Short mmCIF file of C-alpha atoms in Angstrom, two decimals:
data_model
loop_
_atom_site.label_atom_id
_atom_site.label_comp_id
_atom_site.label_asym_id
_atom_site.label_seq_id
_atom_site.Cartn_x
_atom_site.Cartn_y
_atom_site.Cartn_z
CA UNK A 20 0.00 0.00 0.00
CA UNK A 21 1.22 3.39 -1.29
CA UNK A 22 2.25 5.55 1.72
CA UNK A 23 0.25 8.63 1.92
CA UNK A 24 2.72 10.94 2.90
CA UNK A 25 5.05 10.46 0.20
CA UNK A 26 5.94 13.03 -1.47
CA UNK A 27 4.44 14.90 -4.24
CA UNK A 28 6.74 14.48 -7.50
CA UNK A 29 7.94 18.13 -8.66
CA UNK A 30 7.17 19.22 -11.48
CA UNK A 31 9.37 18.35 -14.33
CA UNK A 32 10.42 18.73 -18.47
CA UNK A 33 11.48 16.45 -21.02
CA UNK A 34 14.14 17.36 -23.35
CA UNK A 35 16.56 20.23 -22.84
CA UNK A 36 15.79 23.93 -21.69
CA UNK A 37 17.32 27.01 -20.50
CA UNK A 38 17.47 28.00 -17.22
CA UNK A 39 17.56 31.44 -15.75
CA UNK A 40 17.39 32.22 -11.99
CA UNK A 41 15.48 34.19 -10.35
CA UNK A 42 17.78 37.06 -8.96
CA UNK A 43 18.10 37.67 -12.88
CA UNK A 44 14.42 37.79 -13.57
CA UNK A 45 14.25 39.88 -10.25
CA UNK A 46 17.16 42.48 -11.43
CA UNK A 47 17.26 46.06 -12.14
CA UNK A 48 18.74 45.02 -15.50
CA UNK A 49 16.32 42.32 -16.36
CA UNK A 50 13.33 44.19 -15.63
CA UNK A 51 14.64 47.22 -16.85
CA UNK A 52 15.40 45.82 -20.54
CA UNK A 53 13.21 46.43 -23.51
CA UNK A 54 11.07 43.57 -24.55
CA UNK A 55 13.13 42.98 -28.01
CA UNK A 56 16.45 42.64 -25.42
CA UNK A 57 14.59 40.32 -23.63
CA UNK A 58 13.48 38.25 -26.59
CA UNK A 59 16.67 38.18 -27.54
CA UNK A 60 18.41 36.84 -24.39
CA UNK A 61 16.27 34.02 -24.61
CA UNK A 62 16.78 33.44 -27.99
CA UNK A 63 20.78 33.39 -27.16
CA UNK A 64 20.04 30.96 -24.17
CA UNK A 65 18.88 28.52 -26.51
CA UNK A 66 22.17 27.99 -27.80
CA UNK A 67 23.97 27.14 -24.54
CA UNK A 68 24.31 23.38 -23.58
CA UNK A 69 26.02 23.44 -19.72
CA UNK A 70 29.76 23.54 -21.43
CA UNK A 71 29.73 26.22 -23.81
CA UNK A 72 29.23 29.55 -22.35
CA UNK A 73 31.08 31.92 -23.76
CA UNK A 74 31.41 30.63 -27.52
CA UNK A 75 27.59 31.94 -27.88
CA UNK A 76 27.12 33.98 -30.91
CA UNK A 77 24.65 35.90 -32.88
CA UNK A 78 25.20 35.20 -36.22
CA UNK A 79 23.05 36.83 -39.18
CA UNK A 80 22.10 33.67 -40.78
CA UNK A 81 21.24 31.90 -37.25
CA UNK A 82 19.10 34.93 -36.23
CA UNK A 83 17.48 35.29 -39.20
CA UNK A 84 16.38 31.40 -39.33
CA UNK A 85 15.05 32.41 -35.11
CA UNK A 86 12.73 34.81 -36.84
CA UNK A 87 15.28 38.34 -36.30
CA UNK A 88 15.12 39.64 -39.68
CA UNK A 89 16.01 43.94 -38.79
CA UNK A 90 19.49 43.87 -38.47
CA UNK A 91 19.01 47.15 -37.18
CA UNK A 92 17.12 46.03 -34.27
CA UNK A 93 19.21 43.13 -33.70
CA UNK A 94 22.11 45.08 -33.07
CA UNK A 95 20.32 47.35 -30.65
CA UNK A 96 19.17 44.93 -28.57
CA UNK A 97 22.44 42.79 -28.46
CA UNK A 98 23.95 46.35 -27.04
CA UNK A 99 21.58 46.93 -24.62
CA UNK A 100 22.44 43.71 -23.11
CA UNK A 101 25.56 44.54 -22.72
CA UNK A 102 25.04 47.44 -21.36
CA UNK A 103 23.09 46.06 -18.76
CA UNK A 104 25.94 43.05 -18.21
CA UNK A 105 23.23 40.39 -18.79
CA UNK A 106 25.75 39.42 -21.57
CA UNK A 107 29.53 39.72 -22.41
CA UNK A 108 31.22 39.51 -25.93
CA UNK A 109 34.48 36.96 -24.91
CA UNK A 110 35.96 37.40 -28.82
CA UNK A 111 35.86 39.77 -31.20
CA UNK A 112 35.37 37.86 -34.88
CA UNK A 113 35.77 39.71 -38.35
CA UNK A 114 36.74 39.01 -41.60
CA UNK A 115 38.12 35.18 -41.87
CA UNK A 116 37.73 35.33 -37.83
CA UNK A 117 34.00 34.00 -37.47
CA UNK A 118 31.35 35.25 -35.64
CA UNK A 119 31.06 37.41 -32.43
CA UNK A 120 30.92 35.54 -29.18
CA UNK A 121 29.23 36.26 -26.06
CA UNK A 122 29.08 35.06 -22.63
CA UNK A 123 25.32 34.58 -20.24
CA UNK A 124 26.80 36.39 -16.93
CA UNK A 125 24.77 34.02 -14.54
CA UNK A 126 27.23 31.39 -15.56
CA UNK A 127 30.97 30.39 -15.56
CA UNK A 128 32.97 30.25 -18.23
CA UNK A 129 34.49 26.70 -18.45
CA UNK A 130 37.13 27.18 -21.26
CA UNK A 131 38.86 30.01 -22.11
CA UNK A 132 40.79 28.91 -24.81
CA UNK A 133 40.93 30.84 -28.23
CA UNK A 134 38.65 33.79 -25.94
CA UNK A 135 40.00 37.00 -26.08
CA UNK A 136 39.10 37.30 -22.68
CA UNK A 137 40.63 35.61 -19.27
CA UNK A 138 39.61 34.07 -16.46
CA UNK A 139 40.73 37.47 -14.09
CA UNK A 140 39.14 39.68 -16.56
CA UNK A 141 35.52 38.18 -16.66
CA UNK A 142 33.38 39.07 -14.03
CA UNK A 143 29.88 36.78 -13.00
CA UNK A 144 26.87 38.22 -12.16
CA UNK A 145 27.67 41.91 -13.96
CA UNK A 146 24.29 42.13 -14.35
CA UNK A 147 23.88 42.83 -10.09
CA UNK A 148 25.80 45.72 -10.59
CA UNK A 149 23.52 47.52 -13.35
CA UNK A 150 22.10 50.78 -12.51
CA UNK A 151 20.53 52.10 -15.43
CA UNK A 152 17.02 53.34 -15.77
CA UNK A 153 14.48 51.41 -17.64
CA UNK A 154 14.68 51.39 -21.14
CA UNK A 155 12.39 53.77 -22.74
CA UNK A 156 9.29 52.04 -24.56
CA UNK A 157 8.08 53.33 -27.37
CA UNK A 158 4.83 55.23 -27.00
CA UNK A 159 1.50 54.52 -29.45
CA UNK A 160 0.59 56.18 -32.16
CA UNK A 161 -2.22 58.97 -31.23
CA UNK A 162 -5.18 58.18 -33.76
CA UNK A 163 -6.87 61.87 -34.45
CA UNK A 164 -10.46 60.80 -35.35
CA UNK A 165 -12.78 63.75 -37.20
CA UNK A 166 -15.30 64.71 -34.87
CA UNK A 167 -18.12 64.68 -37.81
CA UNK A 168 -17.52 61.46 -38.46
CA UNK A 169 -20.17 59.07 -37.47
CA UNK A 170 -18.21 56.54 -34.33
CA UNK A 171 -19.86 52.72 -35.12
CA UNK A 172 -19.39 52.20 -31.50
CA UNK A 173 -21.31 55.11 -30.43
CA UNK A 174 -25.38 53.99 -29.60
CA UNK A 175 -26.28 57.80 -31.06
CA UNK A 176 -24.97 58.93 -34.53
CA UNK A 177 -23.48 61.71 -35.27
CA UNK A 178 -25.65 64.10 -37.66
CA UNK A 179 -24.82 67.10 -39.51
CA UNK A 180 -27.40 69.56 -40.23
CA UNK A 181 -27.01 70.89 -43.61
CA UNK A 182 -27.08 74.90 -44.13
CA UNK A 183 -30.34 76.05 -45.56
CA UNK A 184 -30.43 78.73 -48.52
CA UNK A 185 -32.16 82.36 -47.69
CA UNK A 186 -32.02 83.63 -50.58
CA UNK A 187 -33.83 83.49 -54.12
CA UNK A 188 -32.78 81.30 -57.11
CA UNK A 189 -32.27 83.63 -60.07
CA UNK A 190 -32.42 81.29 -63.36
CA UNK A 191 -30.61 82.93 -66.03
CA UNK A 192 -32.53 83.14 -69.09
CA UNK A 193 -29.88 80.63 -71.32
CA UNK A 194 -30.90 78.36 -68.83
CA UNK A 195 -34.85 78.13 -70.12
CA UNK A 196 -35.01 75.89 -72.86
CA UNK A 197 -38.15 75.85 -75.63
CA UNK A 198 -40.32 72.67 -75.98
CA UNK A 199 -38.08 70.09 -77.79
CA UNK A 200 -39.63 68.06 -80.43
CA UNK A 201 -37.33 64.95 -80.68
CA UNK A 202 -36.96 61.42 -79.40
CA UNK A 203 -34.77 59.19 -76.81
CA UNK A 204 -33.13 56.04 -77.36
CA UNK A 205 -32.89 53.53 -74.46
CA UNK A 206 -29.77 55.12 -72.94
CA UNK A 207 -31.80 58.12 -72.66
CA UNK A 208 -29.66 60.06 -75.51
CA UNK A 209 -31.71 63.20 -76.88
CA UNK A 210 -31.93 62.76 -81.03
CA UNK A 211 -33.81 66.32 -82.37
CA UNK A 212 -35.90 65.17 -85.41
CA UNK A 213 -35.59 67.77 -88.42
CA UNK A 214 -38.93 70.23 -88.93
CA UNK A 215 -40.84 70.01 -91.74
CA UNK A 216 -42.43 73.01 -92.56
CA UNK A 217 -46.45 72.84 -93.29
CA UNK A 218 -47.62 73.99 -96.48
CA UNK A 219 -51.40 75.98 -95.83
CA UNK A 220 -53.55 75.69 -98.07
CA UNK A 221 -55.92 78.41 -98.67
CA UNK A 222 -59.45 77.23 -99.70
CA UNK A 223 -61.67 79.48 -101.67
CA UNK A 224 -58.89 81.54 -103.44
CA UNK A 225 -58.01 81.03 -106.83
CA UNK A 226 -55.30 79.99 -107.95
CA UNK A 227 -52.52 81.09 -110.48
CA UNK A 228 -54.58 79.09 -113.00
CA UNK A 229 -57.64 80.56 -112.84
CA UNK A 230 -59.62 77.70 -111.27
CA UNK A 231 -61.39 78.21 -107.82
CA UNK A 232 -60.42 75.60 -105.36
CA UNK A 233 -62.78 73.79 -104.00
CA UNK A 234 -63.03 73.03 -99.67
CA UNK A 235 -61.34 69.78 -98.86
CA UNK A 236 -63.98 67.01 -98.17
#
């Protein structure tokens, strides 16, 4: 029989993960980081494996596969960790010298071989001995909305009275037209129709021959 006192399992993850303790979560320099610094801490922590701290880099290609596209923005936030000393680059790379690399400060450094840093010259836990103020976050665009414009999510609309006329309407006489004697086609296109002058006839006169016409039946 199971004893009842035995104690509850903790809770627990498969595979590999990062870990990051709590005096760095709980830091002026963690919580005073930008949210893209942040993001990209983590996405540097992925790369350690327990023996390689310090040969951490942040490569174009391998940031660009993580989803870091703005080189722009990657280099600001990889400098605001470092100004905060949740980070430090341990070699300088270049031209046919690789890649960057970079150190997680809540960690040793096991190896310091081909580092351009030593063992006297790094210094655990820099990120204690931040001071800086939080980073500034960027502030939301204001959205100027027209005050005549109707608001959907307003139960009353808005209305706008339009001005009434005073005055009198003076048609100018080029405007009157004379009763048209024409036709429309389906597309309601005006086609005049030519005037065909009436001949009167005059009943009762004579004529240029002599004969008296007769009335019309």
């Amino acid at each position: 029989m199971a004893r009842k006192n035995k104690q509850a399992r903790l809770e627990s993850i498969s595979g590999g993960y990062g870990a990051i303790p709590w005096t760095v979560l709980d830091s002026v320099s963690f919580k005073g980081a930008s949210d893209k610094a942040k993001a990209l801490l983590f996405a540097l922590m992925r790369q350690h494996t327990g023996n390689n701290n310090g040969r951490l880099h942040l490569a174009k290609k391998w940031l660009y596969n993580q989803g870091w596209t703005c080189h722009e923005n990657n280099s600001k936030a990889r400098n605001e960790l470092i100004e905060r000393g949740l980070i430090v680059q341990t070699k300088w790379g270049g031209l046919n010298m690789g890649a960057d690399l970079f150190a997680l400060t809540w960690y040793d450094i096991t190896n310091f071989v081909g580092l351009d840093i030593t063992a006297k010259g790094y210094s655990r836990g820099a990120y204690l001995l931040c001071n800086l103020t939080p980073t500034p976050r960027r502030k939301p665009p204001v959205i100027k909305q027209n005050a005549l414009t109707d608001d959907r999510t307003s139960p009353v609309p808005t209305t706008v009275l339009a001005k009434q006329s005073t005055g009198t309407t003076t048609v100018p006489k080029t405007a009157l037209l004379d009763h048209f004697t024409g036709t429309t086609t389906e597309n309601n296109v005006f086609i005049p129709l030519h005037t065909v002058n009436s001949v009167k006839r005059i009943v009762g006169v004579k004529a240029k021959s002599g004969i008296r016409k007769q009335p019309l039946s």
